[in-house]
mmCIF file of C-alpha atoms and ligand atoms in Angstrom:
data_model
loop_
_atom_site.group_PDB
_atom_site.id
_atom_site.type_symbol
_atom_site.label_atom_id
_atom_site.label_comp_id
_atom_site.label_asym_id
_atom_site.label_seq_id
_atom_site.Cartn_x
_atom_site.Cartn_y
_atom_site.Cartn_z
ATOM 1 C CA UNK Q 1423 -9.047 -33.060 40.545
ATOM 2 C CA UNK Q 1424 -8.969 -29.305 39.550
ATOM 3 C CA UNK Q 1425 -5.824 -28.173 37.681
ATOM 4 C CA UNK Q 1426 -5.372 -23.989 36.998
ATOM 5 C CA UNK Q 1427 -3.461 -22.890 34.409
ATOM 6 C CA UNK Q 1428 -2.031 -19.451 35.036
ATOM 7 C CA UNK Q 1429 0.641 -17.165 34.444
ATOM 8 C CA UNK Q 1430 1.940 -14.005 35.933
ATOM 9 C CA UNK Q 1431 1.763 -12.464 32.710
ATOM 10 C CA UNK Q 1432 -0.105 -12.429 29.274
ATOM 11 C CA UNK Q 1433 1.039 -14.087 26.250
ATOM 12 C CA UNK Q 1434 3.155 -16.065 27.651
ATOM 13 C CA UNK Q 1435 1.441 -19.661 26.437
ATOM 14 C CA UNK Q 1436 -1.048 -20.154 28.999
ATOM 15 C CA UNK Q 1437 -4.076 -21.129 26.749
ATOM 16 C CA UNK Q 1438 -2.103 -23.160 24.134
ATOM 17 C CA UNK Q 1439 -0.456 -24.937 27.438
ATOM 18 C CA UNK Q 1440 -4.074 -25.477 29.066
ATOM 19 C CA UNK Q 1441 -5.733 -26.438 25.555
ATOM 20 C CA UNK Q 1442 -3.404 -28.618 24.360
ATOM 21 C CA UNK Q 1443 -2.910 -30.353 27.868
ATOM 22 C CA UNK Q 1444 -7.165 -31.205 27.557
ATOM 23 C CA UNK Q 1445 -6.789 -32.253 24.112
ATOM 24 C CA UNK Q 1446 -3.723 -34.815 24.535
ATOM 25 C CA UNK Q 1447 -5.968 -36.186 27.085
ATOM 26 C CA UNK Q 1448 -8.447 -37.122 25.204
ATOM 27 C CA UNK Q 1449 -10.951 -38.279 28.213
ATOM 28 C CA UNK Q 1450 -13.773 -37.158 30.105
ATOM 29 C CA UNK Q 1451 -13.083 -33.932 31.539
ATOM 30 C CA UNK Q 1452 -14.569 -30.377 32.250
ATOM 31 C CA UNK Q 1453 -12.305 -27.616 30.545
ATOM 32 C CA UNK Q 1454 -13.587 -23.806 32.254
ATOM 33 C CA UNK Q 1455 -12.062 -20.815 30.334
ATOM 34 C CA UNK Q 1456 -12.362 -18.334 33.472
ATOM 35 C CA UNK Q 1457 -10.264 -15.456 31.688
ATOM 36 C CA UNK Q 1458 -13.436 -13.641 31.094
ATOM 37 C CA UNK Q 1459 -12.563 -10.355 30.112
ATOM 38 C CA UNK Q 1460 -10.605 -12.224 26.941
ATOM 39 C CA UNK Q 1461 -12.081 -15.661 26.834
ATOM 40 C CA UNK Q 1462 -10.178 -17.353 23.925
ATOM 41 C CA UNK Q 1463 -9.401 -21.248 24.823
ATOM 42 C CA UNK Q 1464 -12.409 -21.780 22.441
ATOM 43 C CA UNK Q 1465 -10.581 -20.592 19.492
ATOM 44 C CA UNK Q 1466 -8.644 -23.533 19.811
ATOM 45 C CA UNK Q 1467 -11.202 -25.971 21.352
ATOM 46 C CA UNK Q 1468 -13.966 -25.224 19.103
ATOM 47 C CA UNK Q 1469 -16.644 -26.680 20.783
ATOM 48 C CA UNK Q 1470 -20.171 -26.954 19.476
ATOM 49 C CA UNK Q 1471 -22.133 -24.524 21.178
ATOM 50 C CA UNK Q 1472 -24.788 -25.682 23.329
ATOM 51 C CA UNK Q 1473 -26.668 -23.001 25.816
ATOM 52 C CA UNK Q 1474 -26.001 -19.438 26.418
ATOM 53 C CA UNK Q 1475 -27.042 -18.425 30.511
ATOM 54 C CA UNK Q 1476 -27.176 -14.560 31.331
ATOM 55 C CA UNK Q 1477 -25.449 -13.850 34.703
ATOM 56 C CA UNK Q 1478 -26.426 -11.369 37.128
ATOM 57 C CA UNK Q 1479 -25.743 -10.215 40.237
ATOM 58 C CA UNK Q 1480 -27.829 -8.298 42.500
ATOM 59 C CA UNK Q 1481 -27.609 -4.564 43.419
ATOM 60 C CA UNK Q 1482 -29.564 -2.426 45.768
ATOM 61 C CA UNK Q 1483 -32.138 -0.216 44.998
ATOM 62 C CA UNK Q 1484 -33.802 2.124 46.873
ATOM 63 C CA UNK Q 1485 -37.693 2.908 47.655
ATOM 64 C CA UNK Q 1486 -37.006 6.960 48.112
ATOM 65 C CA UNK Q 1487 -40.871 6.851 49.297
ATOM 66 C CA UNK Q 1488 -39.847 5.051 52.469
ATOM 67 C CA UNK Q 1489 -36.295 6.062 53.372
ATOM 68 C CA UNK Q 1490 -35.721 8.666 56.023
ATOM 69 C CA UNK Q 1491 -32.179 9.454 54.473
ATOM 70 C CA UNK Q 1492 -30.180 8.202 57.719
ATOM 71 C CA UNK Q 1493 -27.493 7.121 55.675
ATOM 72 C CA UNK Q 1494 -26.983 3.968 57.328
ATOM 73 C CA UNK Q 1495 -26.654 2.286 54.171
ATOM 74 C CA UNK Q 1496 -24.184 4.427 53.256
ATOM 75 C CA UNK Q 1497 -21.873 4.304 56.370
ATOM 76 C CA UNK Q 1498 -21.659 0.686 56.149
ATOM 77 C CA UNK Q 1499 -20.524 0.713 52.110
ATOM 78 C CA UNK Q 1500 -17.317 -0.314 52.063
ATOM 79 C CA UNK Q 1501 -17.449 0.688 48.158
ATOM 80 C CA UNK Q 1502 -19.032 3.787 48.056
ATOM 81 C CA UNK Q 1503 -21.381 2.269 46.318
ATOM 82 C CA UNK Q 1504 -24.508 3.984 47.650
ATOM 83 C CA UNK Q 1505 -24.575 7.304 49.328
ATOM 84 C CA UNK Q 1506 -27.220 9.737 50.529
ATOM 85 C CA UNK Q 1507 -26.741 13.428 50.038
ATOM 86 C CA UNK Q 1508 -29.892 15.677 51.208
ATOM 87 C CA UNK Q 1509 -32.748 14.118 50.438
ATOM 88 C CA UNK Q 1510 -31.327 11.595 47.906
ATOM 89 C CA UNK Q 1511 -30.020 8.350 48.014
ATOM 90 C CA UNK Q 1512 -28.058 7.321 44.731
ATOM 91 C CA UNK Q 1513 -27.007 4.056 43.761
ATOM 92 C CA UNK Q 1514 -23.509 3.617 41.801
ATOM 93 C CA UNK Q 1515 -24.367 0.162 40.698
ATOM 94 C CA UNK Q 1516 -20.756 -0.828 38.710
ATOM 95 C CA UNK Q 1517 -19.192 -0.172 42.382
ATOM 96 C CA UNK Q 1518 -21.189 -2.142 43.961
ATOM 97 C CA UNK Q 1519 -19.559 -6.234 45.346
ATOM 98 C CA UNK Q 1520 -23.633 -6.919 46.379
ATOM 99 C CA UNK Q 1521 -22.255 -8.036 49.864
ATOM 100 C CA UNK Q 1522 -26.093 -6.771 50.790
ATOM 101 C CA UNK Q 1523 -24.600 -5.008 53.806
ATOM 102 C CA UNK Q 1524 -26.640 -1.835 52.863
ATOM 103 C CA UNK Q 1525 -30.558 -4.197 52.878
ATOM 104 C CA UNK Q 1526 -29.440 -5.630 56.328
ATOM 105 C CA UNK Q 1527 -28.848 -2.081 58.148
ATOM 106 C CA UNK Q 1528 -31.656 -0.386 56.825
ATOM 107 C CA UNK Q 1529 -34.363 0.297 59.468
ATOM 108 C CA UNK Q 1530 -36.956 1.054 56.590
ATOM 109 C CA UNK Q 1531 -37.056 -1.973 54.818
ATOM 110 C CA UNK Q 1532 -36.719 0.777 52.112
ATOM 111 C CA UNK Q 1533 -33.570 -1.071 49.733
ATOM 112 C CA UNK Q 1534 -34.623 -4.194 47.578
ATOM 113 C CA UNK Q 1535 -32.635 -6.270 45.273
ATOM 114 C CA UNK Q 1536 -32.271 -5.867 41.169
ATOM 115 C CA UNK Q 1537 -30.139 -7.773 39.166
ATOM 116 C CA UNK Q 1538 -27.169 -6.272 37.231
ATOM 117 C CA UNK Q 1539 -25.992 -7.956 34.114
ATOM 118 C CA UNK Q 1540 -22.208 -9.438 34.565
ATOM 119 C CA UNK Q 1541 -22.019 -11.716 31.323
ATOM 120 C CA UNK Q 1542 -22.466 -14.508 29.807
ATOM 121 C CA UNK Q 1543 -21.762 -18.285 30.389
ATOM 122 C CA UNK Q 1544 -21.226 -20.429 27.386
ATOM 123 C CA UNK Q 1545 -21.753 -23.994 27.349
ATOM 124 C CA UNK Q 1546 -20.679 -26.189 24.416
ATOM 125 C CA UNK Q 1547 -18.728 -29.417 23.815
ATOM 126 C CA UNK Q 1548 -16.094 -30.923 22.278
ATOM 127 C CA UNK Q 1549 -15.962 -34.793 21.830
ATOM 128 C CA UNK Q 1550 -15.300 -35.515 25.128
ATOM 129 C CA UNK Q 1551 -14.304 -32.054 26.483
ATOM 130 C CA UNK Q 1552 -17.109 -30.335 28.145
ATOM 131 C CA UNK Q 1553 -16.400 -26.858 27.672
ATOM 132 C CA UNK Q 1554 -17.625 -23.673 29.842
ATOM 133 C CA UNK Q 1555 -16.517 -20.345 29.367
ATOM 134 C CA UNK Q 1556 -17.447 -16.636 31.255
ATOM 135 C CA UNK Q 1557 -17.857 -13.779 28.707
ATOM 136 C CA UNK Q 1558 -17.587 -10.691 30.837
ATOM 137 C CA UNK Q 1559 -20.209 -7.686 29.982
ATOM 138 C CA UNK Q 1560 -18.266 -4.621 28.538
ATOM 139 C CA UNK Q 1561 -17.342 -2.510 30.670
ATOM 140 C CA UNK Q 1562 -18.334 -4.680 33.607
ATOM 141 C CA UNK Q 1563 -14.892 -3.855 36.015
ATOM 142 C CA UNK Q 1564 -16.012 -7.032 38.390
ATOM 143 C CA UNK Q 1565 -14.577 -10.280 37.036
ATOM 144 C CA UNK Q 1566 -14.389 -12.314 39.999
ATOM 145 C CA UNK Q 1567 -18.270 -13.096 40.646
ATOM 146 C CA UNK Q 1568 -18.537 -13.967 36.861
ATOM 147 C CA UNK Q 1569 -15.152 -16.700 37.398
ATOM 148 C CA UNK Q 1570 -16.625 -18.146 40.503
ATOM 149 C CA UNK Q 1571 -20.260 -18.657 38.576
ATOM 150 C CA UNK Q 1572 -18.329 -20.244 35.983
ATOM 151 C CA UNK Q 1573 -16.165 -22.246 38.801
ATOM 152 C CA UNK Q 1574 -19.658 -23.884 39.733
ATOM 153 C CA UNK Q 1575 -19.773 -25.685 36.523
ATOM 154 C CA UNK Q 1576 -17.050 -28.259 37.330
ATOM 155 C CA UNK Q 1577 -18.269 -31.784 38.400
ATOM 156 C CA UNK Q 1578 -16.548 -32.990 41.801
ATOM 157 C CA UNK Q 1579 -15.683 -36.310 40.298
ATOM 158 C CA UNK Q 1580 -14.404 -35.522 36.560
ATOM 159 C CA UNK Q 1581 -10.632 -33.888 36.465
ATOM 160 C CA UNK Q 1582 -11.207 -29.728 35.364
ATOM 161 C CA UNK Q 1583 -9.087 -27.967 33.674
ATOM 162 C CA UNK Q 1584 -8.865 -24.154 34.412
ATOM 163 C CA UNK Q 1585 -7.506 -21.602 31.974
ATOM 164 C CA UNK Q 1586 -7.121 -18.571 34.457
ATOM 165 C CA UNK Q 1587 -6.935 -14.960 33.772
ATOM 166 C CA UNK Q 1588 -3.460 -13.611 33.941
ATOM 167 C CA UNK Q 1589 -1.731 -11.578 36.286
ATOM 168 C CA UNK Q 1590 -1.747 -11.814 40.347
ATOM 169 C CA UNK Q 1591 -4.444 -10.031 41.172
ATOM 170 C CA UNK Q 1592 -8.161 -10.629 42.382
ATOM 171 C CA UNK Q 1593 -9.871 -12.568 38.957
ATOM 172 C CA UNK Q 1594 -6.447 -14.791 39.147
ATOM 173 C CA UNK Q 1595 -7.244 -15.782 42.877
ATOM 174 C CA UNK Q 1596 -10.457 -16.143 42.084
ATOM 175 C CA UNK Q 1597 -9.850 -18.784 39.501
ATOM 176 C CA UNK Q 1598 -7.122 -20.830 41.346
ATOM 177 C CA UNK Q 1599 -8.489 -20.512 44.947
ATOM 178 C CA UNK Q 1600 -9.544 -24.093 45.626
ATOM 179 C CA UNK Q 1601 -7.811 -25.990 43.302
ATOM 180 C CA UNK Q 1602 -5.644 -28.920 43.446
ATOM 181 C CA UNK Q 1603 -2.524 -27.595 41.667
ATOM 182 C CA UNK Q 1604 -1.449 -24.670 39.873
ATOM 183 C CA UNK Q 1605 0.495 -25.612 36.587
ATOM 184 C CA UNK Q 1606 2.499 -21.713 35.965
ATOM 185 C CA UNK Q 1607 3.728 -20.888 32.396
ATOM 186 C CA UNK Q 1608 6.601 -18.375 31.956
ATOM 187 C CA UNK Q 1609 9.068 -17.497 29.838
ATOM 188 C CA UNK Q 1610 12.660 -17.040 30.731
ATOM 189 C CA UNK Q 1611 13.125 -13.754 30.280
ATOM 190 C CA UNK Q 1612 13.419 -10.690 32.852
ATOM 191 C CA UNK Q 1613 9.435 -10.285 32.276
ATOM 192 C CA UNK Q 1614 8.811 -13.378 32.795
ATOM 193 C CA UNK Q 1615 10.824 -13.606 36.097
ATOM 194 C CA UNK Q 1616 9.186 -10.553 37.455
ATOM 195 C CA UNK Q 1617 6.093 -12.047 37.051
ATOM 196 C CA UNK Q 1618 6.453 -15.564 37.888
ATOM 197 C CA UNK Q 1619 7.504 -14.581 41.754
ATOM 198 C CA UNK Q 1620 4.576 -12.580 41.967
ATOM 199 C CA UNK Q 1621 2.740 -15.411 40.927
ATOM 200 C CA UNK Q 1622 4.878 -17.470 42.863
ATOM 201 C CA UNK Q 1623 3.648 -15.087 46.276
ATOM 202 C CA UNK Q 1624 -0.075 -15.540 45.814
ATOM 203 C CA UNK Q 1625 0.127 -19.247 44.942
ATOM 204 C CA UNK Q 1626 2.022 -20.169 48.083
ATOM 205 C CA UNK Q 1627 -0.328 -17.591 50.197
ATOM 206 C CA UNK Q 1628 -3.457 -19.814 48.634
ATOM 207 C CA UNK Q 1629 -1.045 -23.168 49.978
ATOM 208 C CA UNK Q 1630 -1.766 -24.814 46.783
ATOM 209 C CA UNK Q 1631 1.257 -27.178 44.885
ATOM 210 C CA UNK Q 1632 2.486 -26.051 41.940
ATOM 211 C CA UNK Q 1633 4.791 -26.935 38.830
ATOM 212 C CA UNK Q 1634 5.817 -25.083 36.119
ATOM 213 C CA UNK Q 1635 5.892 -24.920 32.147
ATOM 214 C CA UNK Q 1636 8.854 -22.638 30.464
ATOM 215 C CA UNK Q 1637 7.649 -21.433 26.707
ATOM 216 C CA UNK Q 1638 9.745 -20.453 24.393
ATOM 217 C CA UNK Q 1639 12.918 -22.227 26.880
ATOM 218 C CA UNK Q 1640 15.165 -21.400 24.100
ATOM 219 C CA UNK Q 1641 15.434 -17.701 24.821
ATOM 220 C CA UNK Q 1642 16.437 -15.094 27.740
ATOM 221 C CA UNK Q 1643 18.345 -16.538 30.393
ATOM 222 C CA UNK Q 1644 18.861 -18.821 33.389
ATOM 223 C CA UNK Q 1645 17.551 -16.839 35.488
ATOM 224 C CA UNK Q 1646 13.703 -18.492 35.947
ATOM 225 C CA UNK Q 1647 15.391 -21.804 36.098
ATOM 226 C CA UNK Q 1648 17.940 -20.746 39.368
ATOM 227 C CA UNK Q 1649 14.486 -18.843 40.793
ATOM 228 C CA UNK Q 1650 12.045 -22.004 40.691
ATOM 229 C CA UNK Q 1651 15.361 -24.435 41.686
ATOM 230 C CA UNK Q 1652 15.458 -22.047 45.101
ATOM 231 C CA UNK Q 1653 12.092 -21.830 45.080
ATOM 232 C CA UNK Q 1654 11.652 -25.947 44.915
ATOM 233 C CA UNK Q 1655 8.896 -25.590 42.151
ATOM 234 C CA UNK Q 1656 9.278 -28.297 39.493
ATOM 235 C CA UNK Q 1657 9.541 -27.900 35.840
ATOM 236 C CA UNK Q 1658 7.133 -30.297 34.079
ATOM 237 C CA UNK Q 1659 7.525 -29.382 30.627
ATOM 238 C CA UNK Q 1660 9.664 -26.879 28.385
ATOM 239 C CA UNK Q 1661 8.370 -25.551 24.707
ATOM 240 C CA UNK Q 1662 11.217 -24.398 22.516
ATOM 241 C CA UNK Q 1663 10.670 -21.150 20.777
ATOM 242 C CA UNK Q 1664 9.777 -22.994 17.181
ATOM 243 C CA UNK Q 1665 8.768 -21.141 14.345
ATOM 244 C CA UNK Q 1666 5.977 -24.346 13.121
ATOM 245 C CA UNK Q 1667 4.998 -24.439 17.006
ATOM 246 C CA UNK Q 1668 3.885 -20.259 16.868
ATOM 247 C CA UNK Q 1669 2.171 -20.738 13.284
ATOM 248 C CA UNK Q 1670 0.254 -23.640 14.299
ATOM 249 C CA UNK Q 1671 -0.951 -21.398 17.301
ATOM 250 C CA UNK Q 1672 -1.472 -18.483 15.157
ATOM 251 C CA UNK Q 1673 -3.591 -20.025 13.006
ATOM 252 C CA UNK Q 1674 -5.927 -21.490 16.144
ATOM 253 C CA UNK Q 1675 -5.036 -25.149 15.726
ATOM 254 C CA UNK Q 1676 -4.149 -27.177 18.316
ATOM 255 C CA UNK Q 1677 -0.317 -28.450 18.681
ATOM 256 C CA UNK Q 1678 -1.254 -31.727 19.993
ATOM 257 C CA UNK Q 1679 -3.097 -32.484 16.596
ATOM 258 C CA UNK Q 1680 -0.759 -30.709 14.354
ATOM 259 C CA UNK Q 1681 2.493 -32.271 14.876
ATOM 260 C CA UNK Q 1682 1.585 -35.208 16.632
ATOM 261 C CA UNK Q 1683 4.828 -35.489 18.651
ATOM 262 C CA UNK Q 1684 3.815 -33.052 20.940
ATOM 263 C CA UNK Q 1685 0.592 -35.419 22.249
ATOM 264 C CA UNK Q 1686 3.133 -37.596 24.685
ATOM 265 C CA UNK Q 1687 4.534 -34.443 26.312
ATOM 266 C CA UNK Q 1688 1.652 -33.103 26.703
ATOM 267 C CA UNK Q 1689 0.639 -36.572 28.619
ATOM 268 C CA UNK Q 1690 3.359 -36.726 30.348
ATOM 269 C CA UNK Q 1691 2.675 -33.259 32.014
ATOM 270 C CA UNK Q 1692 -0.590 -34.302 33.236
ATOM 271 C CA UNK Q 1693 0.947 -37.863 34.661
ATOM 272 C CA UNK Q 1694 3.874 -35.659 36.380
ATOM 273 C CA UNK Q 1695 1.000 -33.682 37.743
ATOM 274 C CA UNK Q 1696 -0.934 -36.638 39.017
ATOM 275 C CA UNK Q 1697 2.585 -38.490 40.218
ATOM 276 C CA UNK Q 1698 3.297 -34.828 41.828
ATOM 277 C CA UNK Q 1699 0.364 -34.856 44.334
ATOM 278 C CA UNK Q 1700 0.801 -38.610 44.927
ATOM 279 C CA UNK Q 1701 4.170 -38.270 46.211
ATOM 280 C CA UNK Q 1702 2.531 -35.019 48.275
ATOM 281 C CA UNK Q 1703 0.041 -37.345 49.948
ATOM 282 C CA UNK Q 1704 2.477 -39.630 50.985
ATOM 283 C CA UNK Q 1705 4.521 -37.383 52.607
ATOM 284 C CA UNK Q 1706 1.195 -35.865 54.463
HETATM 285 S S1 LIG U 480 -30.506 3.003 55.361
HETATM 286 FE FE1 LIG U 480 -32.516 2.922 54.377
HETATM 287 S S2 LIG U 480 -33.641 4.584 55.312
HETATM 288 FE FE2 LIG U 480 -31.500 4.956 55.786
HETATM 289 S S3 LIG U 480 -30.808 6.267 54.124
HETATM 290 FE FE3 LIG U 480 -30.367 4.199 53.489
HETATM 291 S S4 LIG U 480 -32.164 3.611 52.301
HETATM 292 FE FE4 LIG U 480 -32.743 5.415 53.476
HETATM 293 S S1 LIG U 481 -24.738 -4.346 48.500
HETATM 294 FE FE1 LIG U 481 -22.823 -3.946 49.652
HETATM 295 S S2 LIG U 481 -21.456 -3.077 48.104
HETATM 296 FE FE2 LIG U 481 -23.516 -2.921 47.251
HETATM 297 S S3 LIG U 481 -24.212 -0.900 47.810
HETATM 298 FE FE3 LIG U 481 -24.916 -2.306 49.407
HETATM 299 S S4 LIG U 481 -23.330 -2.222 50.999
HETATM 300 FE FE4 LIG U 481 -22.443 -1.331 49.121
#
C-alpha cells in the first residue's frame, strides 16, 4: 500500500502529519520525502545516513560537424529547448523534459545524449523506517523526474509513506499519481479552504480515495468541515492548535514520542485508512 501525504498549501502540518503517522507505526515500512525542492521529513526522522546516488537526466547535444541546420529538432521541441538560428544549433538544457523527440527526428544522427545533474537521492534508516529522500539541484526548475526517481525506491509489498510537495501543481501529481490513498492536511481557515478544493480537483481527476487531517481544528471556521461533508471526504484525525504540540515540532522532535498520547491517534489514522479502502473494495 502507498499512502501520500499532501496538502494544498505549505505549512499547514503535512510533514509532522506524515512523520509522526510512520513513527506511531513502528513497523516495516518505506517512508519517501518527495518534496524535493525543501526536503525536511528527515529533520524529524533522523535517519542514519546510508548512500548518497547523483541523479541525472539526459539532454541533447549536438555534433555541429554533422548537422545540416534543418531545424527539425527544433520544430518538434515542444519546450523550446533547442533551436537553430543560421548556422547554429543551441541547446537550452534547464528547458529541456528529455522526451528525446529532437534524437528521433534528426536525419543526421548528429544529436547524442549527456546527462544533466537533477539532485540527489538520500538513503538512510531509521530503526525500522527505511528512509529515501530527493534533494533537488539549485536552481534545477524540473522537480517531477527527480520525485518519480525517488518514487522507484518503494518496495511493492512493504506499506510507503509519501510526504508530497505542496500545492496542486505538476511535482504534487507527480508524487500522488499511483497511489493508494491520499491522506490531505488543511487548516480551517479561508486559506486553507481555497486550497484544499484545489487539491480536492486534482485528487479526484487522478481517481484516487482520500481522507483528510484538520491542524490546528481549533481555529477559523466551519467552513472546511461543510466543504469535505458535501464533498463526502472523511475526516480521520483533527490536531488542536496546542502551544506544547507547535514547540515539540519546532524543536524537530517527533509528537508521537514526546507526549505519548498522541501515538494511538496517530494509529488509529492509519487503521481508518486501511478500514477506508476495505470498505471501498467491498463495495467494488
Ligand atoms: S535535426 Fe539534426 S541535422 Fe537538423 S538541425 Fe537539428 S541537429 Fe541539425
Ligand atoms: S529531448 Fe525533447 S525537450 Fe529536450 S530538447 Fe529534445 S525535443 Fe526538446
Amino acid at each position: 500500500m502507498i499512502v501520500s501525504v499532501a496538502s494544498g498549501k505549505g505549512g499547514t502540518g503535512k510533514t509532522m502529519v506524515s512523520t509522526n503517522m510512520a513513527l506511531a507505526l513502528g513497523e516495516k515500512l518505506t517512508f519517501l520525502d518527495c518534496d524535493v525542492e525543501e526536503p525536511n521529513a528527515h529533520l524529524f526522522l533522523k535517519p542514519e545516513k546510508e548512500l548518497v546516488e547523483l541523479v541525472t537526466t539526459s539532454v541533447p547535444s549536438v555534433d555541429e560537424s554533422k548537422c545540416t541546420f534543418c531545424k527539425k529538432c527544433s520544430d518538434i521541441c515542444r519546450f523550446s529547448a533547442i533551436i537553430v538560428v543560421g548556422t547554429n544549433v543551441m541547446v537550452f538544457r534547464d528547458l529541456c523534459h528529455s522526451c528525446g523527440g529532437c534524437m528521433v527526428v534528426c536525419p543526421e544522427n548528429a544529436i547524442s545524449e549527456t546527462g544533466r545533474e537533477l539532485g540527489t537521492i538520500e538513503y538512510g534508516q531509521r530503526d525500522s523506517i527505511r528512509f529515501v529522500q530527493g534533494r533537488l539541484r539549485i536552481g534545477e526548475a524540473m522537480s517531477p523526474p527527480m520525485i518519480k526517481k525517488v518514487r522507484e525506491a518503494s518496495f511493492p509489498d512493504q506499506l510507503t509513506i509519501i510526504d508530497a510537495p505542496p500545492g496542486t501543481s505538476c511535482p504534487v501529481i507527480a508524487a500522488m499519481n499511483g497511489t493508494d490513498f491520499v491522506l490531505m492536511v488543511t487548516e480551517p481557515t479561508p486559506f486553507g479552504l481555497y486550497d484544499l478544493q484545489l487539491a480536492v480537483e486534482a485528487v479526484k481527476l487522478l481517481g484516487i480515495p482520500a481522507g483528510l487531517v484538520i491542524n490546528r481544528c481549533d481555529i477559523g471556521d466551519r467552513k472546511v468541515y461543510e466543504y469535505a461533508e458535501r464533498q463526502n471526504i472523511s475526516v480521520l484525525l483533527e490536531i488542536p492548535f496546542d502551544r506544547k504540540i507547535a514547540e515539540t515540532y519546532s524543536r524537530g522532535k517527533s509528537i508521537v514520542e514526546e507526549m505519548p498520547e498522541w501515538k494511538d491517534k496517530f494509529l488509529r489514522l492509519y487503521r481508518d485508512i486501511e478500514l477506508h479502502l476495505e470498505r471501498l473494495k467491498e463495495t467494488v
